[in-house]
Amino acid sequence: MKLLIVTRERKGERCYGLGRAMNRFASELRQRAHEVFYLSASDWVHTDHLLFQEIQTKFLLKARGSGLSEILAPALAERFVQGMLAAKIAHDMKVTHIWFQDPWIALGYLRKRKTYFKNSQAPLWGVTEHGLGSSIRAAAYDGLTVNARTLAWTHRLEYHILKKADWVFTPSKVALEQLCRDLGADPCPENWQILGYGTPDPISISRENAREMLGWSDNIDYILTIGRLSPVKRMHDLVAACARIQERRTRPLQLFILGQGDTSLVETTAERYGFHPHILFAEDVQPYLAAADVYLSASTAESFGLANQEAIAAGLPSILACGGASCEVAKTGAWIINGSIDSFSEALLALLRDRTLLRFWAERATQQHWPKWRDIIDECERKLLSRTT
C-alpha cells in the first residue's frame, strides 16, 4: 500500500491531538512495510499561497447573498487548495490510498481527480472526522458562528462528500452517532466506522526525576491541563476554579497549561482573578504527566480526548467535565463532574485536602485499559487493504 495522509495542519500543530495520533498511524504503518507520505499545509510553496488567495477571493464573492458564510470562506478555500494539491501529489507518487483528515480537503481533491486520473485508476480514499459530529458543528464548538442557511448547506455538501468516500472513520462511538445525527444519515452507512486510538506509551520517568527536571517544589500543588487554547477547551474556567481554591488555602497552587493557541481569554480571566497560570508549549508532555498532582479537563465537546486518555494512563488523578466522548474514553478512571466552575473548584479542593481520595482516583486511573496500538493499527490496515485498487 502506498498511502498519502493529508491534513491542514501547520507548523507546531503536530505535537497535539490529531497531529500526534496521525504521526503514530504513519510510523506504525511504515514499520509494516507500507509506503506512507504525509502532506500538511506547512508544505505549501509560493504558488499554493497564491492559489489560496485567488480561491478565497472567489469564495468571498460567492458568499455575498448566498448561504456561504464570509467567515467560513477562508477556511474552505484553505482546504480546497490542500485537496487539489493532494490530487497532484497522489498522481505523481502513484499512491494507492489517500486518507484525508478533513472532509473539505476531499472536496478539493474531487475537483481535480478527473484531471490527474483521466487515463489511470484513481486511488481509493477516505476521511476521518476528528470532531464531535459534522465538521461545521465542530467548528461551531470552536467559536465559529454560522446561520441556519449556512449550516444546512454545509451539512448537505458534507454528506455528499462522505457518500463518495470508500471509508469514513470517527474516533469514538459518541462522535459517530453525532455525525450521523448532524448529517441525517439514518441508518448509518456500513463504511462509516469507529477507529479510535491505542493505549498511550507508559511514562518512562519517575515522579521524583520529573520534578527535579522541571524544578518543581514539593511544597506546591501542581495542576495540569493539556490541549489547544480555544474557547471550547474552557481553560479559562479552570483558571477561575483554581483561583477560587487559592483564596481558601495557604498552600500554593500552580496551574500549568500545555498547549498553543489564542491565550486572550485565559489571560483576561487571569487578570480578573489575580491568578496567573503557566502557559507552555511542550513537545514532550511525559515529564509533566509524571510530576503533576492532578489533571483537569473542562471541555464538554471532545470527540475522543487524547490528552485525557494520556493523563489517566499515566495514573494521574483526573477530573473531567461530562460531555462528548470524555466518559466513553475515561471509563471509570476519572472523576466526572458537570463541568461548572463551582464543581471544578469543589472537586479539586476535595482531592487536595484528602490524600486518601487522591490515591483512590490514582488507583482507578491505573486500572483502565484501552486497545493496544498494535490492535488499532491491525484494524486500520485491515480496513484500508480490504478496499484495494
mmCIF file of C-alpha atoms in Angstrom:
data_model
loop_
_atom_site.group_PDB
_atom_site.id
_atom_site.type_symbol
_atom_site.label_atom_id
_atom_site.label_comp_id
_atom_site.label_asym_id
_atom_site.label_seq_id
_atom_site.Cartn_x
_atom_site.Cartn_y
_atom_site.Cartn_z
ATOM 1 C CA MET A 1 0.000 0.000 0.000
ATOM 2 C CA LYS A 2 1.178 3.497 -0.860
ATOM 3 C CA LEU A 3 -0.743 5.810 1.418
ATOM 4 C CA LEU A 4 -0.945 9.604 1.371
ATOM 5 C CA ILE A 5 -2.167 11.160 4.645
ATOM 6 C CA VAL A 6 -3.483 14.685 4.087
ATOM 7 C CA THR A 7 -4.146 17.268 6.822
ATOM 8 C CA ARG A 8 -4.467 21.053 7.093
ATOM 9 C CA GLU A 9 -2.013 21.273 9.996
ATOM 10 C CA ARG A 10 0.600 23.954 10.201
ATOM 11 C CA LYS A 11 3.936 24.161 11.996
ATOM 12 C CA GLY A 12 3.695 23.221 15.681
ATOM 13 C CA GLU A 13 0.263 21.593 15.461
ATOM 14 C CA ARG A 14 1.559 18.028 15.076
ATOM 15 C CA CYS A 15 2.507 17.875 18.758
ATOM 16 C CA TYR A 16 -1.085 17.677 19.999
ATOM 17 C CA GLY A 17 -4.294 15.762 19.357
ATOM 18 C CA LEU A 18 -4.775 14.985 15.675
ATOM 19 C CA GLY A 19 -1.119 15.524 14.812
ATOM 20 C CA ARG A 20 0.193 13.143 17.453
ATOM 21 C CA ALA A 21 -2.336 10.473 16.556
ATOM 22 C CA MET A 22 -1.646 10.601 12.818
ATOM 23 C CA ASN A 23 2.108 10.558 13.406
ATOM 24 C CA ARG A 24 1.589 7.288 15.264
ATOM 25 C CA PHE A 25 -0.518 5.787 12.465
ATOM 26 C CA ALA A 26 2.059 6.810 9.854
ATOM 27 C CA SER A 27 5.001 5.454 11.866
ATOM 28 C CA GLU A 28 3.333 2.122 12.642
ATOM 29 C CA LEU A 29 2.206 1.557 9.051
ATOM 30 C CA ARG A 30 5.708 2.300 7.762
ATOM 31 C CA GLN A 31 7.053 -0.367 10.100
ATOM 32 C CA ARG A 32 4.738 -2.806 8.326
ATOM 33 C CA ALA A 33 6.484 -2.064 5.011
ATOM 34 C CA HIS A 34 3.803 0.282 3.681
ATOM 35 C CA GLU A 35 4.899 3.499 1.997
ATOM 36 C CA VAL A 36 3.314 6.403 3.857
ATOM 37 C CA PHE A 37 3.562 10.054 2.838
ATOM 38 C CA TYR A 38 2.346 12.983 4.952
ATOM 39 C CA LEU A 39 1.043 16.203 3.408
ATOM 40 C CA SER A 40 0.159 19.211 5.569
ATOM 41 C CA ALA A 41 -0.474 22.880 4.870
ATOM 42 C CA SER A 42 3.037 23.634 6.132
ATOM 43 C CA ASP A 43 4.264 22.010 2.883
ATOM 44 C CA TRP A 44 2.775 24.780 0.729
ATOM 45 C CA VAL A 45 5.045 26.633 -1.679
ATOM 46 C CA HIS A 46 4.586 30.141 -3.045
ATOM 47 C CA THR A 47 2.229 29.076 -5.862
ATOM 48 C CA ASP A 48 -0.051 27.317 -3.371
ATOM 49 C CA HIS A 49 -0.364 30.504 -1.327
ATOM 50 C CA LEU A 50 -1.192 32.472 -4.477
ATOM 51 C CA LEU A 51 -3.855 29.927 -5.423
ATOM 52 C CA PHE A 52 -5.288 30.173 -1.921
ATOM 53 C CA GLN A 53 -5.649 33.955 -2.259
ATOM 54 C CA GLU A 54 -7.353 33.530 -5.631
ATOM 55 C CA ILE A 55 -9.827 30.902 -4.437
ATOM 56 C CA GLN A 56 -10.511 32.749 -1.199
ATOM 57 C CA THR A 57 -11.483 35.840 -3.201
ATOM 58 C CA LYS A 58 -13.858 33.766 -5.338
ATOM 59 C CA PHE A 59 -15.435 32.158 -2.286
ATOM 60 C CA LEU A 60 -15.869 35.542 -0.593
ATOM 61 C CA LEU A 61 -17.604 36.904 -3.684
ATOM 62 C CA LYS A 62 -19.943 33.912 -3.704
ATOM 63 C CA ALA A 63 -20.630 34.419 -0.011
ATOM 64 C CA ARG A 64 -22.391 37.705 -0.637
ATOM 65 C CA GLY A 65 -26.078 36.981 -0.846
ATOM 66 C CA SER A 66 -25.594 33.197 -0.634
ATOM 67 C CA GLY A 67 -25.594 30.572 2.088
ATOM 68 C CA LEU A 68 -21.789 30.613 2.330
ATOM 69 C CA SER A 69 -20.577 32.453 5.403
ATOM 70 C CA GLU A 70 -17.894 35.055 4.724
ATOM 71 C CA ILE A 71 -16.167 33.836 7.897
ATOM 72 C CA LEU A 72 -16.219 30.271 6.602
ATOM 73 C CA ALA A 73 -14.935 31.106 3.120
ATOM 74 C CA PRO A 74 -11.189 31.378 4.001
ATOM 75 C CA ALA A 75 -11.241 28.067 5.867
ATOM 76 C CA LEU A 76 -12.939 26.309 2.952
ATOM 77 C CA ALA A 77 -10.523 27.905 0.476
ATOM 78 C CA GLU A 78 -7.555 26.630 2.502
ATOM 79 C CA ARG A 79 -8.880 23.082 2.470
ATOM 80 C CA PHE A 80 -9.855 23.300 -1.186
ATOM 81 C CA VAL A 81 -6.280 24.185 -2.143
ATOM 82 C CA GLN A 82 -4.897 21.386 0.022
ATOM 83 C CA GLY A 83 -7.200 18.882 -1.675
ATOM 84 C CA MET A 84 -6.155 19.983 -5.160
ATOM 85 C CA LEU A 85 -2.502 19.734 -4.128
ATOM 86 C CA ALA A 86 -3.189 16.233 -2.785
ATOM 87 C CA ALA A 87 -4.568 15.170 -6.163
ATOM 88 C CA LYS A 88 -1.367 16.237 -7.913
ATOM 89 C CA ILE A 89 0.921 14.598 -5.366
ATOM 90 C CA ALA A 90 -1.153 11.401 -5.354
ATOM 91 C CA HIS A 91 -0.781 11.223 -9.136
ATOM 92 C CA ASP A 92 2.942 11.969 -9.126
ATOM 93 C CA MET A 93 3.679 9.439 -6.357
ATOM 94 C CA LYS A 94 1.265 6.844 -7.753
ATOM 95 C CA VAL A 95 -0.323 6.242 -4.354
ATOM 96 C CA THR A 96 -2.981 3.585 -3.884
ATOM 97 C CA HIS A 97 -4.835 5.192 -0.949
ATOM 98 C CA ILE A 98 -5.476 8.741 0.272
ATOM 99 C CA TRP A 99 -6.537 9.376 3.867
ATOM 100 C CA PHE A 100 -7.978 12.860 4.393
ATOM 101 C CA GLN A 101 -8.194 14.270 7.908
ATOM 102 C CA ASP A 102 -10.934 16.744 6.981
ATOM 103 C CA PRO A 103 -13.881 16.215 4.588
ATOM 104 C CA TRP A 104 -13.455 19.629 2.999
ATOM 105 C CA ILE A 105 -9.946 18.740 1.834
ATOM 106 C CA ALA A 106 -11.552 15.843 -0.019
ATOM 107 C CA LEU A 107 -13.752 18.356 -1.866
ATOM 108 C CA GLY A 108 -10.682 19.952 -3.448
ATOM 109 C CA TYR A 109 -9.369 16.524 -4.354
ATOM 110 C CA LEU A 110 -12.640 15.570 -6.057
ATOM 111 C CA ARG A 111 -12.496 18.794 -8.058
ATOM 112 C CA LYS A 112 -9.129 17.759 -9.558
ATOM 113 C CA ARG A 113 -9.372 13.972 -9.551
ATOM 114 C CA LYS A 114 -10.518 13.629 -13.160
ATOM 115 C CA THR A 115 -7.779 15.985 -14.299
ATOM 116 C CA TYR A 116 -4.976 13.876 -12.840
ATOM 117 C CA PHE A 117 -6.507 10.410 -13.174
ATOM 118 C CA LYS A 118 -8.189 10.743 -16.549
ATOM 119 C CA ASN A 119 -6.333 7.804 -18.050
ATOM 120 C CA SER A 120 -5.463 5.862 -14.914
ATOM 121 C CA GLN A 121 -7.221 4.367 -11.946
ATOM 122 C CA ALA A 122 -7.705 6.860 -9.132
ATOM 123 C CA PRO A 123 -6.620 5.916 -5.597
ATOM 124 C CA LEU A 124 -9.152 4.798 -3.048
ATOM 125 C CA TRP A 125 -9.779 7.476 -0.469
ATOM 126 C CA GLY A 126 -11.417 8.042 2.863
ATOM 127 C CA VAL A 127 -11.877 10.590 5.626
ATOM 128 C CA THR A 128 -11.510 10.744 9.370
ATOM 129 C CA GLU A 129 -14.000 13.108 11.007
ATOM 130 C CA HIS A 130 -11.975 14.140 14.049
ATOM 131 C CA GLY A 131 -14.549 16.499 15.548
ATOM 132 C CA LEU A 132 -17.663 15.797 17.574
ATOM 133 C CA GLY A 133 -20.154 15.345 14.749
ATOM 134 C CA SER A 134 -20.028 17.198 11.452
ATOM 135 C CA SER A 135 -17.006 19.356 10.675
ATOM 136 C CA ILE A 136 -19.091 22.540 10.699
ATOM 137 C CA ARG A 137 -20.540 21.594 14.075
ATOM 138 C CA ALA A 138 -17.022 21.011 15.400
ATOM 139 C CA ALA A 139 -16.022 24.449 14.100
ATOM 140 C CA ALA A 140 -19.026 25.942 15.881
ATOM 141 C CA TYR A 141 -17.781 24.443 19.151
ATOM 142 C CA ASP A 142 -14.550 26.340 18.480
ATOM 143 C CA GLY A 143 -16.442 29.605 18.211
ATOM 144 C CA LEU A 144 -17.421 29.819 14.526
ATOM 145 C CA THR A 145 -20.863 31.386 14.147
ATOM 146 C CA VAL A 146 -22.950 30.229 11.187
ATOM 147 C CA ASN A 147 -26.558 30.924 10.310
ATOM 148 C CA ALA A 148 -29.171 28.233 9.716
ATOM 149 C CA ARG A 149 -28.869 28.539 5.943
ATOM 150 C CA THR A 150 -25.104 28.019 6.028
ATOM 151 C CA LEU A 151 -25.446 25.099 8.431
ATOM 152 C CA ALA A 152 -27.967 23.326 6.220
ATOM 153 C CA TRP A 153 -25.917 23.991 3.073
ATOM 154 C CA THR A 154 -22.671 22.696 4.549
ATOM 155 C CA HIS A 155 -24.357 19.630 6.024
ATOM 156 C CA ARG A 156 -25.782 18.691 2.619
ATOM 157 C CA LEU A 157 -22.411 19.141 0.949
ATOM 158 C CA GLU A 158 -20.534 17.262 3.679
ATOM 159 C CA TYR A 159 -22.937 14.326 3.395
ATOM 160 C CA HIS A 160 -22.435 14.383 -0.389
ATOM 161 C CA ILE A 161 -18.646 14.212 0.093
ATOM 162 C CA LEU A 162 -18.778 11.378 2.630
ATOM 163 C CA LYS A 163 -21.118 9.289 0.474
ATOM 164 C CA LYS A 164 -18.390 9.224 -2.191
ATOM 165 C CA ALA A 165 -15.698 8.095 0.279
ATOM 166 C CA ASP A 166 -14.502 4.496 0.412
ATOM 167 C CA TRP A 167 -14.299 4.755 4.205
ATOM 168 C CA VAL A 168 -15.207 7.219 6.940
ATOM 169 C CA PHE A 169 -13.655 6.931 10.409
ATOM 170 C CA THR A 170 -14.546 8.625 13.680
ATOM 171 C CA PRO A 171 -12.513 8.329 16.904
ATOM 172 C CA SER A 172 -15.392 7.295 19.191
ATOM 173 C CA LYS A 173 -18.925 5.912 19.286
ATOM 174 C CA VAL A 174 -20.237 9.265 20.509
ATOM 175 C CA ALA A 175 -18.597 11.059 17.575
ATOM 176 C CA LEU A 176 -20.030 8.596 15.047
ATOM 177 C CA GLU A 177 -23.544 8.880 16.454
ATOM 178 C CA GLN A 178 -23.361 12.689 16.435
ATOM 179 C CA LEU A 179 -22.062 12.701 12.846
ATOM 180 C CA CYS A 180 -24.997 10.585 11.707
ATOM 181 C CA ARG A 181 -27.462 12.860 13.527
ATOM 182 C CA ASP A 182 -25.935 16.032 12.119
ATOM 183 C CA LEU A 183 -25.941 14.792 8.531
ATOM 184 C CA GLY A 184 -29.238 12.908 8.707
ATOM 185 C CA ALA A 185 -27.562 9.592 7.893
ATOM 186 C CA ASP A 186 -30.136 7.045 9.060
ATOM 187 C CA PRO A 187 -29.224 4.258 9.077
ATOM 188 C CA CYS A 188 -25.517 4.885 9.467
ATOM 189 C CA PRO A 189 -23.667 3.701 6.308
ATOM 190 C CA GLU A 190 -21.718 0.479 6.816
ATOM 191 C CA ASN A 191 -18.411 2.060 5.778
ATOM 192 C CA TRP A 192 -18.737 4.754 8.470
ATOM 193 C CA GLN A 193 -16.876 3.139 11.356
ATOM 194 C CA ILE A 194 -15.047 3.830 14.611
ATOM 195 C CA LEU A 195 -11.254 3.842 14.601
ATOM 196 C CA GLY A 196 -10.017 5.026 17.978
ATOM 197 C CA TYR A 197 -6.542 5.429 19.415
ATOM 198 C CA GLY A 198 -4.394 2.924 21.253
ATOM 199 C CA THR A 199 -3.092 2.859 24.808
ATOM 200 C CA PRO A 200 -0.568 5.661 25.394
ATOM 201 C CA ASP A 201 3.058 4.721 25.872
ATOM 202 C CA PRO A 202 3.980 4.196 29.538
ATOM 203 C CA ILE A 203 5.628 7.036 31.418
ATOM 204 C CA SER A 204 9.381 6.484 31.282
ATOM 205 C CA ILE A 205 10.387 8.912 34.013
ATOM 206 C CA SER A 206 9.770 8.785 37.760
ATOM 207 C CA ARG A 207 7.850 11.472 39.635
ATOM 208 C CA GLU A 208 10.992 12.468 41.542
ATOM 209 C CA ASN A 209 13.135 12.776 38.430
ATOM 210 C CA ALA A 210 10.416 14.626 36.557
ATOM 211 C CA ARG A 211 10.032 17.173 39.337
ATOM 212 C CA GLU A 212 13.759 17.659 39.524
ATOM 213 C CA MET A 213 13.910 18.150 35.755
ATOM 214 C CA LEU A 214 11.087 20.727 35.845
ATOM 215 C CA GLY A 215 12.319 22.427 39.003
ATOM 216 C CA TRP A 216 9.052 21.784 40.835
ATOM 217 C CA SER A 217 8.810 22.015 44.619
ATOM 218 C CA ASP A 218 7.168 19.515 46.978
ATOM 219 C CA ASN A 219 5.616 22.473 48.800
ATOM 220 C CA ILE A 220 3.358 23.403 45.878
ATOM 221 C CA ASP A 221 0.343 21.606 44.379
ATOM 222 C CA TYR A 222 0.700 21.359 40.593
ATOM 223 C CA ILE A 223 -2.408 21.141 38.423
ATOM 224 C CA LEU A 224 -2.123 20.199 34.756
ATOM 225 C CA THR A 225 -4.299 20.605 31.662
ATOM 226 C CA ILE A 226 -3.297 19.903 28.057
ATOM 227 C CA GLY A 227 -4.637 20.962 24.668
ATOM 228 C CA ARG A 228 -5.284 23.771 22.229
ATOM 229 C CA LEU A 229 -6.027 27.140 23.761
ATOM 230 C CA SER A 230 -9.508 27.608 22.378
ATOM 231 C CA PRO A 231 -12.833 28.642 23.979
ATOM 232 C CA VAL A 232 -14.193 25.100 23.530
ATOM 233 C CA LYS A 233 -11.488 23.753 25.864
ATOM 234 C CA ARG A 234 -12.689 26.142 28.613
ATOM 235 C CA MET A 235 -9.232 26.534 30.108
ATOM 236 C CA HIS A 236 -10.219 29.987 31.320
ATOM 237 C CA ASP A 237 -12.793 28.307 33.572
ATOM 238 C CA LEU A 238 -10.043 26.162 35.063
ATOM 239 C CA VAL A 239 -8.122 29.359 35.849
ATOM 240 C CA ALA A 240 -11.204 30.674 37.655
ATOM 241 C CA ALA A 241 -11.657 27.404 39.574
ATOM 242 C CA CYS A 242 -8.019 27.332 40.681
ATOM 243 C CA ALA A 243 -8.202 30.977 41.697
ATOM 244 C CA ARG A 244 -11.151 30.240 43.987
ATOM 245 C CA ILE A 245 -9.240 27.411 45.633
ATOM 246 C CA GLN A 246 -6.152 29.531 46.150
ATOM 247 C CA GLU A 247 -8.256 32.072 48.032
ATOM 248 C CA ARG A 248 -9.282 29.345 50.503
ATOM 249 C CA ARG A 249 -5.848 27.796 51.099
ATOM 250 C CA THR A 250 -2.446 28.875 52.300
ATOM 251 C CA ARG A 251 -0.576 26.156 50.392
ATOM 252 C CA PRO A 252 0.445 27.455 46.939
ATOM 253 C CA LEU A 253 -1.300 26.146 43.849
ATOM 254 C CA GLN A 254 0.035 26.373 40.294
ATOM 255 C CA LEU A 255 -1.828 25.601 37.077
ATOM 256 C CA PHE A 256 0.188 24.507 34.050
ATOM 257 C CA ILE A 257 -1.441 24.727 30.623
ATOM 258 C CA LEU A 258 0.432 22.809 27.928
ATOM 259 C CA GLY A 259 -0.720 23.999 24.546
ATOM 260 C CA GLN A 260 -0.823 26.665 21.879
ATOM 261 C CA GLY A 261 -3.491 28.958 20.528
ATOM 262 C CA ASP A 262 -5.372 32.096 21.468
ATOM 263 C CA THR A 263 -4.359 32.994 25.028
ATOM 264 C CA SER A 264 -6.528 36.125 25.278
ATOM 265 C CA LEU A 265 -9.449 34.562 27.183
ATOM 266 C CA VAL A 266 -7.134 32.809 29.632
ATOM 267 C CA GLU A 267 -5.128 35.989 30.178
ATOM 268 C CA THR A 268 -8.258 38.093 30.701
ATOM 269 C CA THR A 269 -9.535 35.614 33.304
ATOM 270 C CA ALA A 270 -6.130 35.540 34.985
ATOM 271 C CA GLU A 271 -6.120 39.329 35.314
ATOM 272 C CA ARG A 272 -9.646 39.317 36.676
ATOM 273 C CA TYR A 273 -8.891 36.791 39.425
ATOM 274 C CA GLY A 274 -5.256 37.631 40.031
ATOM 275 C CA PHE A 275 -4.260 34.016 39.427
ATOM 276 C CA HIS A 276 -1.790 33.503 36.594
ATOM 277 C CA PRO A 277 -1.256 30.041 35.057
ATOM 278 C CA HIS A 278 1.918 28.904 33.326
ATOM 279 C CA ILE A 279 1.230 28.523 29.582
ATOM 280 C CA LEU A 280 3.847 26.422 27.831
ATOM 281 C CA PHE A 281 4.474 24.635 24.560
ATOM 282 C CA ALA A 282 5.984 21.202 25.229
ATOM 283 C CA GLU A 283 6.720 18.600 22.575
ATOM 284 C CA ASP A 284 7.222 16.008 25.316
ATOM 285 C CA VAL A 285 4.425 16.034 27.894
ATOM 286 C CA GLN A 286 5.667 12.965 29.804
ATOM 287 C CA PRO A 287 7.641 14.871 32.474
ATOM 288 C CA TYR A 288 4.556 16.953 33.265
ATOM 289 C CA LEU A 289 2.282 13.909 33.426
ATOM 290 C CA ALA A 290 4.766 12.235 35.766
ATOM 291 C CA ALA A 291 5.214 15.279 38.012
ATOM 292 C CA ALA A 292 1.705 16.764 38.338
ATOM 293 C CA ASP A 293 -0.637 16.190 41.273
ATOM 294 C CA VAL A 294 -3.964 16.446 39.417
ATOM 295 C CA TYR A 295 -5.114 16.656 35.794
ATOM 296 C CA LEU A 296 -8.161 18.690 34.726
ATOM 297 C CA SER A 297 -10.201 18.929 31.521
ATOM 298 C CA ALA A 298 -13.192 21.246 31.218
ATOM 299 C CA SER A 299 -14.066 20.515 27.578
ATOM 300 C CA THR A 300 -17.557 19.095 27.026
ATOM 301 C CA ALA A 301 -17.087 18.588 23.282
ATOM 302 C CA GLU A 302 -14.250 16.079 22.978
ATOM 303 C CA SER A 303 -14.615 13.662 20.081
ATOM 304 C CA PHE A 304 -12.105 11.434 21.873
ATOM 305 C CA GLY A 305 -9.774 13.315 24.209
ATOM 306 C CA LEU A 306 -6.237 12.048 23.672
ATOM 307 C CA ALA A 307 -4.838 14.256 26.432
ATOM 308 C CA ASN A 308 -7.437 12.901 28.863
ATOM 309 C CA GLN A 309 -6.511 9.345 27.921
ATOM 310 C CA GLU A 310 -2.798 10.068 28.378
ATOM 311 C CA ALA A 311 -3.339 11.607 31.805
ATOM 312 C CA ILE A 312 -5.405 8.661 33.026
ATOM 313 C CA ALA A 313 -2.942 6.155 31.553
ATOM 314 C CA ALA A 314 -0.179 7.975 33.444
ATOM 315 C CA GLY A 315 -2.028 7.295 36.707
ATOM 316 C CA LEU A 316 -2.885 10.945 37.352
ATOM 317 C CA PRO A 317 -5.947 11.652 39.484
ATOM 318 C CA SER A 318 -8.165 13.322 36.897
ATOM 319 C CA ILE A 319 -11.280 15.473 36.978
ATOM 320 C CA LEU A 320 -13.169 15.719 33.675
ATOM 321 C CA ALA A 321 -16.243 17.618 32.595
ATOM 322 C CA CYS A 322 -19.060 15.356 31.426
ATOM 323 C CA GLY A 323 -19.813 15.681 27.712
ATOM 324 C CA GLY A 324 -18.715 14.435 24.322
ATOM 325 C CA ALA A 325 -16.608 11.294 24.433
ATOM 326 C CA SER A 326 -14.956 12.058 27.786
ATOM 327 C CA CYS A 327 -16.984 9.443 29.672
ATOM 328 C CA GLU A 328 -16.540 6.863 26.902
ATOM 329 C CA VAL A 329 -12.759 7.232 26.921
ATOM 330 C CA ALA A 330 -12.229 7.710 30.669
ATOM 331 C CA LYS A 331 -14.490 4.790 31.594
ATOM 332 C CA THR A 332 -14.240 4.642 35.406
ATOM 333 C CA GLY A 333 -10.744 6.099 35.593
ATOM 334 C CA ALA A 334 -11.615 9.744 36.252
ATOM 335 C CA TRP A 335 -13.902 11.811 38.439
ATOM 336 C CA ILE A 336 -16.604 13.006 36.039
ATOM 337 C CA ILE A 337 -18.402 16.210 37.059
ATOM 338 C CA ASN A 338 -20.956 18.541 35.493
ATOM 339 C CA GLY A 339 -18.222 20.939 34.399
ATOM 340 C CA SER A 340 -19.229 24.141 36.154
ATOM 341 C CA ILE A 341 -16.567 26.336 37.743
ATOM 342 C CA ASP A 342 -18.083 25.605 41.163
ATOM 343 C CA SER A 343 -17.931 21.846 40.537
ATOM 344 C CA PHE A 344 -14.293 22.012 39.458
ATOM 345 C CA SER A 345 -13.248 24.109 42.443
ATOM 346 C CA GLU A 346 -15.060 21.860 44.940
ATOM 347 C CA ALA A 347 -13.857 18.588 43.392
ATOM 348 C CA LEU A 348 -10.268 19.778 43.097
ATOM 349 C CA LEU A 349 -10.306 21.130 46.643
ATOM 350 C CA ALA A 350 -11.585 17.767 47.888
ATOM 351 C CA LEU A 351 -8.710 15.940 46.166
ATOM 352 C CA LEU A 352 -6.077 18.309 47.502
ATOM 353 C CA ARG A 353 -7.407 18.087 51.073
ATOM 354 C CA ASP A 354 -7.940 14.335 51.182
ATOM 355 C CA ARG A 355 -4.899 12.242 50.263
ATOM 356 C CA THR A 356 -6.975 9.051 50.550
ATOM 357 C CA LEU A 357 -9.348 10.364 47.881
ATOM 358 C CA LEU A 358 -6.369 11.416 45.764
ATOM 359 C CA ARG A 359 -4.895 7.906 45.970
ATOM 360 C CA PHE A 360 -8.292 6.390 45.176
ATOM 361 C CA TRP A 361 -8.521 8.210 41.844
ATOM 362 C CA ALA A 362 -4.865 7.479 41.077
ATOM 363 C CA GLU A 363 -5.580 3.766 41.566
ATOM 364 C CA ARG A 364 -8.747 3.927 39.460
ATOM 365 C CA ALA A 365 -6.720 5.558 36.683
ATOM 366 C CA THR A 366 -4.151 2.765 36.648
ATOM 367 C CA GLN A 367 -6.929 0.144 36.376
ATOM 368 C CA GLN A 368 -8.165 1.415 32.987
ATOM 369 C CA HIS A 369 -7.346 -0.394 29.763
ATOM 370 C CA TRP A 370 -7.719 0.504 26.088
ATOM 371 C CA PRO A 371 -6.868 -1.429 22.927
ATOM 372 C CA LYS A 372 -3.151 -1.690 22.223
ATOM 373 C CA TRP A 373 -1.813 0.403 19.362
ATOM 374 C CA ARG A 374 -0.885 -2.836 17.614
ATOM 375 C CA ASP A 375 -4.546 -3.854 17.567
ATOM 376 C CA ILE A 376 -5.674 -0.406 16.399
ATOM 377 C CA ILE A 377 -3.180 -0.489 13.528
ATOM 378 C CA ASP A 378 -4.230 -4.057 12.680
ATOM 379 C CA GLU A 379 -7.800 -2.817 12.319
ATOM 380 C CA CYS A 380 -6.750 0.250 10.324
ATOM 381 C CA GLU A 381 -4.604 -1.825 7.981
ATOM 382 C CA ARG A 382 -7.352 -4.395 7.501
ATOM 383 C CA LYS A 383 -9.957 -1.761 6.662
ATOM 384 C CA LEU A 384 -7.709 0.044 4.203
ATOM 385 C CA LEU A 385 -6.468 -3.094 2.477
ATOM 386 C CA SER A 386 -9.982 -4.508 2.216
ATOM 387 C CA ARG A 387 -10.527 -1.673 -0.265
ATOM 388 C CA THR A 388 -7.701 -2.291 -2.710
ATOM 389 C CA THR A 389 -7.252 -0.753 -6.113
#
